[in-house]
Amino acid sequence: MPRTNVSRAWLAIAALCALLVSLGLAQTAAAAPNWPVLSTGSSGPDVATAQYLLRGQGHDIAADSQFGAATEAATVAFQQSKGYAADGVIGAETWPGLISTVREGDSGDAVAAAQTALNKFGYGLAVDGQFGAGTASAVTRFQSDKGLSADGIVGPETWQNLLGQSGGAAGAYALPIAHDALSRDHYSVPHHDYPALDLPVGTGTAVYSVHAGVANQIDNDRCGLGYEVTGDDGATYYYCHFSAHGVGSGARVDAGTQLGLSGSTGNSTGPHVHVEVVAGGANRCPGPLLTAVYDGTTPPAVGDLPTSGCIE
Ligand SMILES: [Zn+2]
């Protein structure tokens, strides 16, 4: 699509974004990382992992990292076979049934799934479906790093840690959308009425927490499905217009933890993600923070982000 059309559509969407009201929900800590949520439109290594696992369950689909119609059909068929809600979304209910325990000497698609997931963390394994000594060594190193029992076996707890954490976001701050999915200029576009940011992404795009904190779900007329994340840095982050929640209220999230999937719920005329940073009682311009994250440079402190200059 020509860029001008994208911008025009985006402005139309932005014009209907609304100011948010914070929610004071109870907060509890989660023990294990949250399972990622994947559906049509999702892409990346977690999708390839799910595709290998579906293959391992007898569904003959390509492991191409793109969640398309074939993956959705396989997911629905798998969910029906297990008596799960057949919604085509791979989330907290579907993952535990989809994974299978693999160990040294095993071979097949579930092993390829584990190798794909391990490679998010930089192990550089050949995805050959053969669980040999190299894969076993990567598993033990991963388990040690995460404080898990280092037995070299990929069981439910290791699976959840492999899938529930982003391998790419090592720093204190992460982009809300995968680096390669949205160009840098989108992170410094002025918002329509108050300091915030609208990111034009299609429905089903993974949305990640910018900073570590405690997430609480939002579900109201303005934000639609979204999150309020009380950040460890003292700022409060808002994410709006999701198609699906990915983590429960009260969950601990890290920078780069997937919160859910983008959409167009609430006061929105088309798919986009609304991001808002509130610090020191004021809405801040997210641009200087997120462009620094995009560039891999040290971002300014949230309390130093400007409160004006990012409104059109
Ligand atoms: Zn907005």
Tab-separated table of C-alpha atoms and ligand atoms in Angstrom:
chain	number	residue	atom	x	y	z
A	1	MET	CA	0.000	0.000	0.000
A	2	PRO	CA	1.384	3.461	-0.792
A	3	ARG	CA	2.714	5.219	2.249
A	4	THR	CA	0.334	8.169	1.954
A	5	ASN	CA	-2.644	5.849	2.207
A	6	VAL	CA	-1.207	4.194	5.262
A	7	SER	CA	-0.705	7.561	6.905
A	8	ARG	CA	-4.207	8.698	6.037
A	9	ALA	CA	-5.756	5.541	7.416
A	10	TRP	CA	-3.651	5.874	10.498
A	11	LEU	CA	-4.713	9.457	11.086
A	12	ALA	CA	-8.338	8.459	10.806
A	13	ILE	CA	-7.766	5.802	13.403
A	14	ALA	CA	-5.853	8.175	15.644
A	15	ALA	CA	-8.676	10.692	15.538
A	16	LEU	CA	-10.908	8.298	17.406
A	17	CYS	CA	-8.502	7.254	20.126
A	18	ALA	CA	-9.631	8.172	23.601
A	19	LEU	CA	-8.109	9.141	26.914
A	20	LEU	CA	-7.832	6.259	29.316
A	21	VAL	CA	-8.961	5.773	32.866
A	22	SER	CA	-6.668	3.762	35.105
A	23	LEU	CA	-7.916	0.690	36.924
A	24	GLY	CA	-6.960	-0.169	40.483
A	25	LEU	CA	-7.001	-3.935	40.379
A	26	ALA	CA	-5.465	-6.345	42.845
A	27	GLN	CA	-1.941	-7.454	42.076
A	28	THR	CA	-0.454	-10.893	42.574
A	29	ALA	CA	2.766	-12.385	41.265
A	30	ALA	CA	2.848	-15.140	38.664
A	31	ALA	CA	5.240	-18.029	39.213
A	32	ALA	CA	6.021	-19.047	35.632
A	33	PRO	CA	6.272	-16.912	32.509
A	34	ASN	CA	3.056	-16.590	30.560
A	35	TRP	CA	2.466	-18.666	27.471
A	36	PRO	CA	2.556	-16.554	24.315
A	37	VAL	CA	-0.699	-16.016	22.446
A	38	LEU	CA	-0.688	-16.716	18.714
A	39	SER	CA	-3.381	-16.461	16.089
A	40	THR	CA	-3.878	-15.668	12.425
A	41	GLY	CA	-1.440	-12.925	11.442
A	42	SER	CA	1.158	-13.856	14.068
A	43	SER	CA	4.655	-14.657	12.889
A	44	GLY	CA	8.079	-15.523	14.237
A	45	PRO	CA	9.848	-18.353	16.037
A	46	ASP	CA	7.015	-19.081	18.472
A	47	VAL	CA	4.729	-19.663	15.488
A	48	ALA	CA	7.280	-22.044	13.940
A	49	THR	CA	7.512	-23.849	17.280
A	50	ALA	CA	3.721	-24.227	17.395
A	51	GLN	CA	3.685	-25.449	13.807
A	52	TYR	CA	6.261	-28.149	14.551
A	53	LEU	CA	4.252	-29.182	17.605
A	54	LEU	CA	1.065	-29.370	15.506
A	55	ARG	CA	2.969	-31.500	12.999
A	56	GLY	CA	4.045	-33.700	15.890
A	57	GLN	CA	0.341	-34.102	16.739
A	58	GLY	CA	-0.381	-35.343	13.224
A	59	HIS	CA	-1.306	-32.103	11.451
A	60	ASP	CA	0.615	-31.877	8.198
A	61	ILE	CA	1.363	-28.161	7.918
A	62	ALA	CA	4.480	-26.232	6.917
A	63	ALA	CA	6.631	-24.782	9.694
A	64	ASP	CA	7.072	-21.448	7.933
A	65	SER	CA	6.765	-19.109	10.967
A	66	GLN	CA	3.616	-17.512	9.494
A	67	PHE	CA	0.281	-18.172	11.217
A	68	GLY	CA	-2.005	-18.469	8.189
A	69	ALA	CA	-5.172	-20.331	7.264
A	70	ALA	CA	-3.582	-23.802	7.331
A	71	THR	CA	-2.170	-23.248	10.820
A	72	GLU	CA	-5.511	-21.924	12.030
A	73	ALA	CA	-7.354	-24.955	10.624
A	74	ALA	CA	-4.826	-27.310	12.244
A	75	THR	CA	-5.162	-25.442	15.541
A	76	VAL	CA	-8.966	-25.683	15.498
A	77	ALA	CA	-8.789	-29.401	14.655
A	78	PHE	CA	-6.304	-29.965	17.459
A	79	GLN	CA	-8.457	-28.007	19.921
A	80	GLN	CA	-11.529	-30.013	18.956
A	81	SER	CA	-9.625	-33.262	19.451
A	82	LYS	CA	-8.757	-32.153	22.988
A	83	GLY	CA	-12.144	-30.667	23.893
A	84	TYR	CA	-10.713	-27.161	24.190
A	85	ALA	CA	-12.454	-23.986	23.037
A	86	ALA	CA	-11.971	-24.250	19.258
A	87	ASP	CA	-11.094	-20.593	18.658
A	88	GLY	CA	-7.966	-21.061	16.553
A	89	VAL	CA	-5.934	-19.107	19.117
A	90	ILE	CA	-2.926	-20.849	20.647
A	91	GLY	CA	-2.793	-19.572	24.213
A	92	ALA	CA	-2.776	-20.709	27.816
A	93	GLU	CA	-5.260	-23.544	27.261
A	94	THR	CA	-3.798	-24.963	24.061
A	95	TRP	CA	-0.036	-24.831	24.695
A	96	PRO	CA	0.035	-27.321	27.622
A	97	GLY	CA	-1.711	-29.909	25.442
A	98	LEU	CA	0.401	-29.157	22.411
A	99	ILE	CA	3.844	-29.577	23.952
A	100	SER	CA	5.398	-32.948	24.548
A	101	THR	CA	8.394	-33.867	26.663
A	102	VAL	CA	11.546	-34.554	24.650
A	103	ARG	CA	15.020	-35.680	25.705
A	104	GLU	CA	18.326	-36.867	24.297
A	105	GLY	CA	17.831	-39.700	21.807
A	106	ASP	CA	14.385	-38.506	20.728
A	107	SER	CA	13.674	-37.381	17.182
A	108	GLY	CA	10.826	-35.827	15.257
A	109	ASP	CA	8.828	-32.642	15.001
A	110	ALA	CA	8.570	-32.018	18.759
A	111	VAL	CA	12.381	-32.008	18.885
A	112	ALA	CA	12.480	-29.543	15.973
A	113	ALA	CA	10.005	-27.420	17.956
A	114	ALA	CA	12.313	-27.405	20.977
A	115	GLN	CA	15.329	-26.540	18.816
A	116	THR	CA	13.420	-23.650	17.244
A	117	ALA	CA	12.468	-22.322	20.673
A	118	LEU	CA	16.033	-22.699	21.998
A	119	ASN	CA	17.391	-20.736	19.054
A	120	LYS	CA	15.457	-17.664	20.246
A	121	PHE	CA	18.107	-17.525	22.968
A	122	GLY	CA	21.050	-17.665	20.604
A	123	TYR	CA	22.045	-21.349	20.712
A	124	GLY	CA	22.325	-21.614	16.939
A	125	LEU	CA	21.173	-25.238	16.785
A	126	ALA	CA	20.422	-26.985	13.509
A	127	VAL	CA	16.647	-27.551	13.455
A	128	ASP	CA	16.988	-31.176	12.356
A	129	GLY	CA	14.593	-32.909	14.728
A	130	GLN	CA	17.444	-34.957	16.218
A	131	PHE	CA	17.932	-34.522	19.965
A	132	GLY	CA	21.682	-35.052	20.207
A	133	ALA	CA	24.397	-33.904	22.583
A	134	GLY	CA	24.412	-30.339	21.204
A	135	THR	CA	20.711	-29.880	21.857
A	136	ALA	CA	21.044	-31.463	25.298
A	137	SER	CA	23.851	-29.063	26.170
A	138	ALA	CA	21.760	-26.068	25.044
A	139	VAL	CA	18.829	-27.290	27.165
A	140	THR	CA	20.960	-27.639	30.304
A	141	ARG	CA	22.512	-24.217	29.789
A	142	PHE	CA	19.074	-22.668	29.270
A	143	GLN	CA	17.713	-24.404	32.376
A	144	SER	CA	20.674	-23.215	34.473
A	145	ASP	CA	20.223	-19.648	33.229
A	146	LYS	CA	16.554	-19.688	34.214
A	147	GLY	CA	17.117	-21.330	37.593
A	148	LEU	CA	15.386	-24.542	36.542
A	149	SER	CA	16.449	-28.084	37.370
A	150	ALA	CA	19.189	-28.653	34.761
A	151	ASP	CA	18.255	-32.195	33.713
A	152	GLY	CA	18.510	-31.620	29.950
A	153	ILE	CA	14.900	-32.767	29.472
A	154	VAL	CA	12.422	-30.412	27.811
A	155	GLY	CA	9.348	-30.981	29.990
A	156	PRO	CA	6.376	-28.706	30.735
A	157	GLU	CA	8.273	-26.222	32.929
A	158	THR	CA	11.138	-25.863	30.456
A	159	TRP	CA	8.686	-25.518	27.579
A	160	GLN	CA	6.852	-22.751	29.383
A	161	ASN	CA	10.115	-20.910	30.030
A	162	LEU	CA	11.256	-21.369	26.432
A	163	LEU	CA	7.992	-20.085	25.014
A	164	GLY	CA	6.962	-17.618	27.686
A	165	GLN	CA	9.973	-15.362	27.314
A	166	SER	CA	11.209	-13.242	24.499
A	167	GLY	CA	14.735	-14.060	23.467
A	168	GLY	CA	15.316	-10.717	21.825
A	169	ALA	CA	14.594	-8.241	24.571
A	170	ALA	CA	17.643	-8.406	26.796
A	171	GLY	CA	17.566	-4.800	27.969
A	172	ALA	CA	15.383	-3.014	30.485
A	173	TYR	CA	13.142	-1.703	27.697
A	174	ALA	CA	11.630	-3.413	24.663
A	175	LEU	CA	9.671	-2.283	21.653
A	176	PRO	CA	5.905	-2.929	21.850
A	177	ILE	CA	6.031	-4.356	18.314
A	178	ALA	CA	8.773	-6.590	16.905
A	179	HIS	CA	11.703	-4.520	15.602
A	180	ASP	CA	11.356	-5.816	12.053
A	181	ALA	CA	7.575	-5.400	11.949
A	182	LEU	CA	7.444	-1.607	12.151
A	183	SER	CA	9.908	1.006	10.904
A	184	ARG	CA	11.587	3.509	13.225
A	185	ASP	CA	9.596	6.547	12.073
A	186	HIS	CA	6.368	5.100	13.472
A	187	TYR	CA	7.737	5.523	16.997
A	188	SER	CA	7.980	9.305	16.776
A	189	VAL	CA	4.720	10.228	15.042
A	190	PRO	CA	2.703	12.865	16.940
A	191	HIS	CA	-0.535	11.755	18.577
A	192	HIS	CA	-3.789	13.517	17.825
A	193	ASP	CA	-4.725	15.110	21.104
A	194	TYR	CA	-2.423	14.293	24.018
A	195	PRO	CA	1.024	12.690	24.435
A	196	ALA	CA	0.700	9.036	23.388
A	197	LEU	CA	1.442	6.882	20.375
A	198	ASP	CA	-0.639	5.002	17.806
A	199	LEU	CA	1.139	2.165	16.034
A	200	PRO	CA	-0.436	0.978	12.763
A	201	VAL	CA	-0.238	-2.811	12.794
A	202	GLY	CA	-2.658	-5.426	11.517
A	203	THR	CA	-4.880	-7.527	13.757
A	204	GLY	CA	-3.064	-10.464	15.314
A	205	THR	CA	0.310	-8.763	15.736
A	206	ALA	CA	2.101	-9.659	18.979
A	207	VAL	CA	2.269	-6.720	21.405
A	208	TYR	CA	5.046	-6.730	23.988
A	209	SER	CA	5.461	-4.985	27.310
A	210	VAL	CA	7.870	-2.059	27.017
A	211	HIS	CA	9.096	-2.432	30.597
A	212	ALA	CA	8.910	-4.903	33.473
A	213	GLY	CA	6.060	-4.534	35.907
A	214	VAL	CA	2.662	-5.870	36.891
A	215	ALA	CA	0.025	-6.164	34.181
A	216	ASN	CA	-3.689	-5.706	34.673
A	217	GLN	CA	-6.259	-6.306	31.994
A	218	ILE	CA	-8.404	-3.473	30.667
A	219	ASP	CA	-11.759	-4.129	29.018
A	220	ASN	CA	-13.789	-0.980	28.502
A	221	ASP	CA	-15.477	1.052	25.760
A	222	ARG	CA	-12.520	3.337	25.128
A	223	CYS	CA	-9.469	1.094	25.349
A	224	GLY	CA	-11.285	-2.064	24.334
A	225	LEU	CA	-9.146	-5.007	25.366
A	226	GLY	CA	-5.844	-3.767	26.693
A	227	TYR	CA	-3.454	-3.541	29.608
A	228	GLU	CA	-2.321	-1.215	32.309
A	229	VAL	CA	1.213	-2.153	33.323
A	230	THR	CA	2.516	-0.655	36.541
A	231	GLY	CA	6.183	-0.416	35.636
A	232	ASP	CA	9.101	-1.072	37.954
A	233	ASP	CA	10.456	2.296	36.780
A	234	GLY	CA	7.547	4.166	38.402
A	235	ALA	CA	5.749	4.816	35.117
A	236	THR	CA	2.377	3.371	34.139
A	237	TYR	CA	2.053	1.968	30.639
A	238	TYR	CA	-1.209	1.560	28.753
A	239	TYR	CA	-1.803	-0.628	25.699
A	240	CYS	CA	-5.158	-0.590	23.904
A	241	HIS	CA	-7.424	-2.016	21.185
A	242	PHE	CA	-6.232	-5.651	21.405
A	243	SER	CA	-8.071	-8.558	19.795
A	244	ALA	CA	-6.974	-10.914	22.586
A	245	HIS	CA	-5.540	-10.712	26.080
A	246	GLY	CA	-2.444	-12.835	26.595
A	247	VAL	CA	-1.715	-12.538	30.322
A	248	GLY	CA	-3.958	-12.499	33.344
A	249	SER	CA	-4.490	-9.569	35.664
A	250	GLY	CA	-1.778	-9.373	38.288
A	251	ALA	CA	0.810	-11.150	36.143
A	252	ARG	CA	4.463	-10.109	36.382
A	253	VAL	CA	5.773	-9.194	32.959
A	254	ASP	CA	9.264	-8.389	31.746
A	255	ALA	CA	10.351	-6.018	29.016
A	256	GLY	CA	9.515	-8.006	25.892
A	257	THR	CA	6.866	-10.259	27.464
A	258	GLN	CA	3.959	-10.643	25.059
A	259	LEU	CA	0.833	-9.005	26.468
A	260	GLY	CA	-1.559	-10.093	23.752
A	261	LEU	CA	-2.549	-9.555	20.142
A	262	SER	CA	-3.347	-6.295	18.400
A	263	GLY	CA	-6.794	-5.553	17.073
A	264	SER	CA	-9.379	-2.811	16.891
A	265	THR	CA	-11.521	-3.154	20.019
A	266	GLY	CA	-12.827	-0.166	21.949
A	267	ASN	CA	-12.910	3.307	20.438
A	268	SER	CA	-11.025	2.513	17.247
A	269	THR	CA	-11.900	2.459	13.575
A	270	GLY	CA	-9.138	0.135	12.422
A	271	PRO	CA	-6.376	-2.124	13.733
A	272	HIS	CA	-3.670	-0.282	15.677
A	273	VAL	CA	-2.027	-0.312	19.076
A	274	HIS	CA	-2.374	2.712	21.334
A	275	VAL	CA	0.561	3.116	23.729
A	276	GLU	CA	0.640	5.560	26.583
A	277	VAL	CA	3.313	6.332	29.185
A	278	VAL	CA	2.312	8.166	32.359
A	279	ALA	CA	5.054	9.268	34.766
A	280	GLY	CA	5.056	11.873	37.504
A	281	GLY	CA	1.329	12.316	37.002
A	282	ALA	CA	1.688	13.402	33.382
A	283	ASN	CA	1.336	11.805	29.972
A	284	ARG	CA	4.773	11.598	28.363
A	285	CYS	CA	5.829	11.475	24.734
A	286	PRO	CA	6.854	7.831	24.146
A	287	GLY	CA	8.948	8.752	21.084
A	288	PRO	CA	12.355	9.493	22.672
A	289	LEU	CA	12.127	6.290	24.726
A	290	LEU	CA	11.060	3.979	21.919
A	291	THR	CA	13.319	5.359	19.199
A	292	ALA	CA	16.274	4.836	21.589
A	293	VAL	CA	15.135	1.242	22.143
A	294	TYR	CA	14.773	0.854	18.400
A	295	ASP	CA	18.337	2.140	17.898
A	296	GLY	CA	19.760	0.066	20.744
A	297	THR	CA	20.953	3.167	22.600
A	298	THR	CA	20.341	4.070	26.255
A	299	PRO	CA	16.847	5.584	26.559
A	300	PRO	CA	16.123	8.673	28.679
A	301	ALA	CA	14.572	8.131	32.125
A	302	VAL	CA	10.780	7.968	31.854
A	303	GLY	CA	10.472	10.922	34.234
A	304	ASP	CA	12.574	12.968	31.815
A	305	LEU	CA	10.408	12.246	28.776
A	306	PRO	CA	8.767	15.413	27.414
A	307	THR	CA	5.157	16.181	28.249
A	308	SER	CA	4.661	18.255	25.114
A	309	GLY	CA	5.924	18.394	21.566
A	310	CYS	CA	4.410	15.138	20.346
A	311	ILE	CA	0.901	16.367	19.640
A	312	GLU	CA	-0.143	17.363	16.170
B	1	ZN	ZN	-4.266	6.680	20.397
